[in-house]
Short mmCIF file of C-alpha atoms in Angstrom, two decimals:
data_model
loop_
_atom_site.label_atom_id
_atom_site.label_comp_id
_atom_site.label_asym_id
_atom_site.label_seq_id
_atom_site.Cartn_x
_atom_site.Cartn_y
_atom_site.Cartn_z
CA MET A 1 -10.63 -117.11 -103.61
CA ARG A 2 -13.05 -114.22 -103.46
CA ARG A 3 -11.45 -110.84 -103.88
CA ASP A 4 -12.00 -107.97 -101.53
CA PRO A 5 -14.25 -105.60 -103.45
CA HIS A 6 -12.56 -102.62 -101.84
CA LEU A 7 -9.20 -103.57 -103.37
CA ARG A 8 -10.56 -103.46 -106.88
CA THR A 9 -11.31 -99.74 -106.54
CA ALA A 10 -8.04 -98.90 -104.79
CA ARG A 11 -5.87 -96.36 -106.62
CA PHE A 12 -2.58 -94.82 -105.48
CA SER A 13 -0.95 -91.63 -106.38
CA TYR A 14 2.84 -91.41 -106.24
CA CYS A 15 4.22 -92.12 -102.71
CA ALA A 16 7.63 -90.96 -101.48
CA ALA A 17 7.66 -93.21 -98.39
CA ASP A 18 10.89 -95.25 -97.96
CA GLU A 19 9.06 -98.53 -97.72
CA CYS A 20 7.31 -97.98 -101.06
CA HIS A 21 10.45 -96.91 -102.94
CA GLY A 22 8.25 -94.50 -104.96
CA PHE A 23 6.29 -96.97 -107.08
CA ARG A 24 2.55 -96.86 -107.76
CA ALA A 25 0.43 -99.82 -106.58
CA THR A 26 -2.40 -100.54 -108.97
CA SER A 27 -3.36 -104.13 -108.09
CA ARG A 28 -3.64 -106.56 -105.13
CA ARG A 29 -0.45 -108.33 -106.20
CA GLU A 30 1.49 -105.06 -106.25
CA VAL A 31 -0.03 -103.95 -102.99
CA THR A 32 1.36 -107.01 -101.12
CA GLN A 33 4.87 -106.28 -102.45
CA CYS A 34 5.01 -103.08 -100.44
CA GLY A 35 5.05 -105.02 -97.09
CA GLY A 36 2.66 -102.92 -95.08
CA THR A 37 0.22 -103.91 -92.32
CA GLN A 38 -1.44 -107.31 -92.85
CA GLY A 39 -0.47 -107.33 -96.51
CA LEU A 40 -1.20 -103.60 -96.97
CA PRO A 41 1.64 -101.12 -97.48
CA ALA A 42 1.98 -98.28 -95.02
CA CYS A 43 1.24 -95.82 -97.80
CA TYR A 44 -1.91 -97.71 -98.71
CA LEU A 45 -3.57 -96.47 -95.59
CA GLU A 46 -2.75 -92.92 -96.54
CA HIS A 47 -3.58 -92.87 -100.26
CA THR A 48 -6.23 -95.52 -100.86
CA THR A 49 -9.82 -94.64 -101.61
CA LEU A 50 -11.12 -97.22 -99.14
CA PRO A 51 -14.40 -96.46 -97.40
CA ARG A 52 -14.08 -94.41 -94.20
CA GLY A 53 -15.00 -97.28 -91.83
CA LEU A 54 -12.51 -99.71 -93.35
CA ARG A 55 -9.73 -97.12 -93.31
CA THR A 56 -10.34 -96.51 -89.60
CA LYS A 57 -10.17 -100.23 -88.77
CA ALA A 58 -7.00 -100.62 -90.81
CA ARG A 59 -5.31 -97.76 -88.94
CA GLU A 60 -6.37 -99.27 -85.60
CA ALA A 61 -4.92 -102.63 -86.63
CA ARG A 62 -1.61 -101.01 -87.58
CA THR A 63 -1.46 -99.08 -84.29
CA LEU A 64 -2.19 -102.25 -82.29
CA ILE A 65 0.54 -104.24 -84.06
CA VAL A 66 3.15 -101.49 -83.59
CA SER A 67 2.16 -101.15 -79.93
CA LYS A 68 2.49 -104.89 -79.35
CA PHE A 69 5.87 -104.89 -81.11
CA TYR A 70 7.33 -102.32 -78.70
CA GLN A 71 5.81 -104.10 -75.69
CA LEU A 72 7.70 -107.32 -76.39
CA PRO A 73 11.09 -106.21 -74.88
CA VAL A 74 9.33 -104.90 -71.76
CA ALA A 75 7.42 -108.16 -71.34
CA ALA A 76 10.64 -110.14 -71.82
CA ALA A 77 12.45 -108.07 -69.15
CA ILE A 78 9.61 -108.57 -66.66
CA ALA A 79 9.61 -112.30 -67.34
CA ALA A 80 13.38 -112.50 -66.77
CA LEU A 81 13.06 -110.54 -63.51
CA PHE A 82 10.56 -112.97 -62.08
CA ALA A 83 12.33 -116.02 -63.52
CA ALA A 84 15.51 -115.40 -61.49
CA PRO A 85 13.91 -115.85 -58.03
CA ALA A 86 11.96 -118.82 -59.33
CA SER A 87 15.16 -120.61 -60.36
CA ALA A 88 16.62 -120.04 -56.87
CA GLU A 89 13.48 -121.46 -55.31
CA ASP A 90 13.76 -124.53 -57.55
CA LYS A 91 16.75 -125.75 -55.46
CA GLU A 92 16.01 -128.75 -53.29
CA PRO A 93 15.42 -127.85 -49.60
CA TRP A 94 17.94 -128.72 -46.91
CA ARG A 95 17.62 -131.84 -44.77
CA TYR A 96 19.30 -131.93 -41.36
CA ARG A 97 20.27 -134.99 -39.34
CA VAL A 98 21.05 -134.67 -35.64
CA GLY A 99 22.54 -137.60 -33.74
CA ALA A 100 23.19 -138.01 -30.02
CA GLY A 101 24.37 -140.91 -27.89
CA ALA A 102 27.22 -142.19 -25.72
CA GLN A 103 30.70 -143.54 -26.36
CA VAL A 104 33.57 -145.06 -24.40
CA LYS A 105 37.15 -143.95 -24.97
CA PRO A 106 40.46 -144.37 -23.11
CA GLN A 107 40.65 -141.90 -20.23
CA TYR A 108 43.92 -140.58 -21.68
CA PRO A 109 46.49 -141.85 -24.20
CA GLY A 110 47.88 -145.13 -22.88
CA ALA A 111 45.21 -145.67 -20.20
CA ASP A 112 43.83 -149.12 -19.41
CA ASP A 113 40.46 -147.69 -18.27
CA VAL A 114 37.80 -145.98 -20.33
CA SER A 115 35.54 -142.97 -19.78
CA VAL A 116 31.92 -142.61 -20.87
CA LEU A 117 31.51 -139.49 -22.98
CA PRO A 118 28.70 -137.91 -25.01
CA MET A 119 28.57 -138.61 -28.72
CA PHE A 120 26.88 -136.22 -31.12
CA ASP A 121 26.85 -135.34 -34.80
CA ILE A 122 25.11 -132.85 -37.12
CA ASP A 123 24.87 -133.31 -40.89
CA ARG A 124 22.97 -131.65 -43.70
CA THR A 125 22.23 -132.32 -47.37
CA ARG A 126 19.83 -131.18 -50.08
CA GLY A 127 16.75 -133.01 -51.27
CA ASP A 128 17.19 -136.73 -51.72
CA GLU A 129 21.01 -136.61 -51.80
CA PRO A 130 22.51 -139.01 -49.21
CA PHE A 131 24.29 -137.50 -46.22
CA GLU A 132 28.06 -137.32 -46.66
CA PHE A 133 30.09 -140.07 -45.03
CA GLU A 134 32.07 -139.13 -41.95
CA ALA A 135 34.00 -141.67 -39.92
CA ALA A 136 33.16 -141.74 -36.23
CA ASP A 137 36.77 -140.98 -35.26
CA ASP A 138 37.07 -137.93 -37.54
CA SER A 139 37.66 -134.70 -35.65
CA PHE A 140 34.93 -132.10 -35.61
CA GLY A 141 35.05 -130.05 -38.81
CA PHE A 142 33.32 -128.97 -41.99
CA ASN A 143 34.21 -128.59 -45.66
CA LEU A 144 35.66 -125.33 -46.90
CA VAL A 145 36.57 -126.99 -50.20
CA ASN A 146 34.62 -129.81 -51.82
CA SER A 147 35.52 -130.33 -55.47
CA GLY A 148 36.46 -133.25 -57.68
CA GLY A 149 36.59 -135.72 -54.80
CA PHE A 150 38.84 -133.46 -52.70
CA GLU A 151 37.62 -132.13 -49.36
CA PHE A 152 39.41 -129.71 -47.06
CA GLY A 153 38.48 -127.85 -43.89
CA PRO A 154 39.26 -127.09 -40.23
CA ALA A 155 39.54 -129.79 -37.57
CA VAL A 156 39.13 -129.55 -33.79
CA SER A 157 39.79 -132.39 -31.34
CA LEU A 158 39.93 -132.95 -27.58
CA VAL A 159 42.51 -135.14 -25.83
CA GLY A 160 41.54 -136.56 -22.43
CA LYS A 161 43.07 -135.16 -19.25
CA ARG A 162 45.16 -137.36 -16.96
CA LYS A 163 45.06 -137.27 -13.16
CA SER A 164 47.52 -139.01 -10.90
CA LYS A 165 44.72 -140.89 -9.12
CA GLU A 166 43.60 -142.32 -12.47
CA VAL A 167 47.12 -143.57 -13.16
CA GLY A 168 47.49 -145.01 -9.68
CA THR A 169 50.73 -143.25 -8.78
CA ALA A 170 52.09 -139.72 -8.31
CA THR A 171 52.49 -138.79 -11.97
CA PRO A 172 51.96 -135.12 -12.98
CA ASN A 173 48.42 -134.14 -13.94
CA VAL A 174 47.81 -133.32 -17.60
CA ASP A 175 44.94 -130.96 -18.37
CA ARG A 176 42.48 -131.64 -21.16
CA ILE A 177 44.04 -130.54 -24.42
CA ILE A 178 42.34 -128.75 -27.30
CA GLU A 179 43.90 -129.47 -30.67
CA VAL A 180 43.19 -127.29 -33.70
CA GLY A 181 44.23 -127.94 -37.27
CA ALA A 182 42.95 -129.05 -40.64
CA PHE A 183 41.78 -132.19 -42.42
CA ALA A 184 41.92 -133.35 -46.02
CA ASN A 185 39.99 -136.15 -47.72
CA TYR A 186 40.32 -137.58 -51.20
CA TRP A 187 37.72 -139.91 -52.67
CA LEU A 188 38.83 -142.54 -55.18
CA GLY A 189 35.39 -143.24 -56.60
CA GLU A 190 32.31 -143.44 -54.41
CA ASN A 191 33.49 -146.17 -52.04
CA PHE A 192 37.09 -145.45 -51.06
CA ARG A 193 38.26 -142.48 -49.01
CA LEU A 194 41.76 -141.35 -48.01
CA HIS A 195 41.80 -139.23 -44.85
CA SER A 196 44.41 -137.17 -43.01
CA GLU A 197 44.46 -134.63 -40.19
CA VAL A 198 47.15 -132.32 -38.86
CA ARG A 199 46.50 -130.72 -35.45
CA ARG A 200 48.42 -128.71 -32.89
CA GLY A 201 47.66 -128.37 -29.20
CA VAL A 202 46.60 -124.84 -28.29
CA THR A 203 46.43 -125.74 -24.59
CA GLY A 204 48.66 -128.10 -22.63
CA HIS A 205 51.45 -129.74 -24.59
CA GLU A 206 51.32 -127.46 -27.69
CA GLY A 207 52.68 -130.32 -29.75
CA TRP A 208 51.73 -131.69 -33.16
CA GLU A 209 49.71 -134.79 -33.94
CA VAL A 210 49.03 -136.28 -37.38
CA ASP A 211 46.37 -138.88 -38.20
CA GLY A 212 46.14 -140.86 -41.41
CA GLY A 213 43.75 -143.52 -42.64
CA ALA A 214 41.51 -144.92 -45.32
CA ASP A 215 37.92 -146.15 -45.43
CA VAL A 216 36.06 -148.55 -47.65
CA VAL A 217 32.40 -147.53 -47.65
CA TRP A 218 29.41 -149.66 -48.64
CA ARG A 219 26.00 -148.00 -48.61
CA ASP A 220 22.48 -147.89 -50.01
CA GLY A 221 21.77 -144.17 -49.87
CA ASP A 222 20.66 -143.34 -46.33
CA LYS A 223 19.06 -146.76 -45.76
CA TRP A 224 22.25 -148.38 -44.48
CA LEU A 225 26.01 -147.82 -44.43
CA VAL A 226 29.03 -149.90 -43.41
CA SER A 227 32.65 -148.70 -43.37
CA LEU A 228 35.99 -150.24 -42.44
CA GLY A 229 39.52 -148.90 -42.62
CA PRO A 230 43.05 -148.75 -41.16
CA ARG A 231 44.39 -145.96 -38.95
CA VAL A 232 47.82 -144.62 -38.03
CA THR A 233 48.89 -141.76 -35.71
CA TRP A 234 52.16 -139.84 -35.44
CA ALA A 235 53.03 -137.31 -32.71
CA ASP A 236 56.00 -135.08 -31.98
CA HIS A 237 58.20 -134.87 -28.88
CA LYS A 238 55.99 -132.34 -27.05
CA PHE A 239 52.90 -134.52 -27.25
CA HIS A 240 54.70 -137.71 -26.19
CA ASP A 241 56.57 -135.92 -23.44
CA ALA A 242 53.29 -134.82 -21.81
CA TYR A 243 51.83 -138.33 -21.56
CA PHE A 244 54.69 -140.83 -21.71
CA SER A 245 57.90 -139.29 -20.29
CA VAL A 246 59.08 -139.79 -16.69
CA THR A 247 61.09 -136.91 -15.28
CA PRO A 248 63.65 -137.37 -12.47
CA ALA A 249 61.19 -135.77 -10.02
CA THR A 250 58.41 -138.12 -11.11
CA SER A 251 60.82 -141.04 -10.85
CA LEU A 252 61.59 -140.18 -7.21
CA ALA A 253 57.86 -139.84 -6.40
CA THR A 254 56.72 -143.02 -8.16
CA GLY A 255 59.70 -145.32 -8.34
CA LEU A 256 59.40 -145.50 -12.13
CA PRO A 257 62.62 -145.26 -14.14
CA VAL A 258 63.47 -141.97 -15.82
CA TYR A 259 62.25 -142.05 -19.40
CA GLU A 260 62.20 -139.54 -22.26
CA ALA A 261 59.66 -140.19 -24.99
CA ASN A 262 60.68 -138.83 -28.37
CA GLY A 263 58.42 -138.06 -31.29
CA GLY A 264 57.46 -140.70 -33.82
CA LEU A 265 54.81 -143.23 -34.72
CA GLU A 266 52.38 -143.50 -31.83
CA SER A 267 49.78 -146.10 -32.83
CA TYR A 268 48.19 -148.12 -35.61
CA GLY A 269 44.79 -149.78 -35.77
CA ALA A 270 41.42 -149.87 -37.49
CA THR A 271 37.93 -148.36 -37.29
CA ALA A 272 34.56 -149.85 -38.28
CA SER A 273 31.22 -148.06 -38.32
CA GLY A 274 27.62 -148.63 -39.36
CA GLU A 275 24.40 -146.69 -39.91
CA LEU A 276 20.84 -148.00 -40.24
CA ALA A 277 17.62 -146.13 -41.00
CA LEU A 278 14.92 -147.36 -38.62
CA THR A 279 12.19 -145.19 -40.19
CA GLN A 280 12.13 -142.27 -42.60
CA ARG A 281 13.12 -139.98 -39.71
CA TRP A 282 14.86 -142.12 -37.11
CA GLY A 283 18.21 -143.83 -37.50
CA LEU A 284 20.88 -145.71 -35.55
CA SER A 285 24.67 -145.38 -35.78
CA LEU A 286 27.52 -147.19 -34.06
CA TYR A 287 31.28 -147.58 -34.30
CA ALA A 288 34.20 -149.53 -32.86
CA LYS A 289 37.90 -148.67 -32.94
CA TYR A 290 41.08 -150.47 -31.92
CA GLU A 291 44.55 -148.92 -31.62
CA ARG A 292 47.85 -150.49 -30.66
CA LEU A 293 50.48 -148.19 -29.16
CA THR A 294 53.94 -148.53 -30.65
CA GLY A 295 57.36 -146.89 -30.51
CA ASP A 296 58.25 -144.65 -27.57
CA ALA A 297 54.61 -144.47 -26.48
CA ALA A 298 54.42 -148.24 -26.03
CA ASP A 299 57.78 -148.39 -24.25
CA SER A 300 56.84 -145.79 -21.62
CA PRO A 301 57.08 -147.11 -18.02
CA ILE A 302 53.74 -145.42 -17.32
CA VAL A 303 52.06 -147.50 -20.03
CA ARG A 304 53.88 -150.72 -19.16
CA GLN A 305 53.13 -150.61 -15.42
CA TYR A 306 49.91 -148.63 -15.11
CA GLY A 307 48.38 -148.51 -18.58
CA SER A 308 47.88 -150.63 -21.69
CA ARG A 309 49.19 -150.72 -25.23
CA ASP A 310 45.74 -151.81 -26.41
CA GLN A 311 43.31 -148.91 -26.79
CA PHE A 312 39.59 -149.52 -27.41
CA SER A 313 36.79 -147.08 -28.31
CA GLY A 314 33.16 -147.49 -29.30
CA GLY A 315 29.85 -145.67 -29.41
CA LEU A 316 26.13 -145.86 -30.12
CA ALA A 317 23.83 -142.98 -31.13
CA LEU A 318 20.26 -142.33 -32.23
CA SER A 319 19.60 -139.80 -34.99
CA TYR A 320 16.61 -137.81 -36.24
CA THR A 321 16.26 -136.21 -39.68
CA PHE A 322 14.49 -132.88 -40.14
CA GLY A 323 13.18 -131.62 -43.45
CA ARG A 324 11.29 -133.23 -46.31
#
């Protein structure tokens, strides 16, 4: 390798700089041991007999390297500042699915006629994640907790009002009842869900009602979904008294025997539902439910003479997905 002719003429006097440790550099090999800029010791730039032009360029190189060294932390901080918003923007965008349709349900608990009611649903998910499964007979609610297969949140439900003309005799009217409570789900894997709800009437009877059930779910993402599962309902004395008891005054007005309905198991049955994607945006959903009244609810004279132990529900809705 060709030597730098300037190095051959380099001579140092004694240097007291810390990085030189006070030794005299007299050759290229010794010069590199001092660890200065680009193989040159820091003292070399001060004591060498290099030509003026080369000394100037060497000083500029040292200044540039030191400047770049101190700029690195600043550059790193700026990069981190802009990286944080970028990572938030990397999250998949929300997709929303809105469904609307019609359903038929018993006019009131124990009725033998049905009412046509609106049916609607709103769901959301991120990116290509499938929409979460919700059974058609779940109360309105949303997750406050969703971790490890456990879901928990508020639940709101409406119970149909009963008018004497709908019963066919002079029974007391029962206003529509709003029930408020909570639900809990637990998923055993991806295809089996345990579901429960506890609600209390905040208008009307002010009694308690508890629903329990399970669902087996088969699906291919959002392309199609089929579910099937058993259902059971329990209610306390206040709830049953509002719909199934016959007071002495009602007995005189209707001719029905006096009857007091106590709390207990109200019904058992099953629910089936299905979803089908018609296009990337449009979809179809439907459900069917059967319940059989039991216990004091089934034995009520109102049910036996003017109602039915068999309770049927069903609905059909069209949905549209917004987003990507």
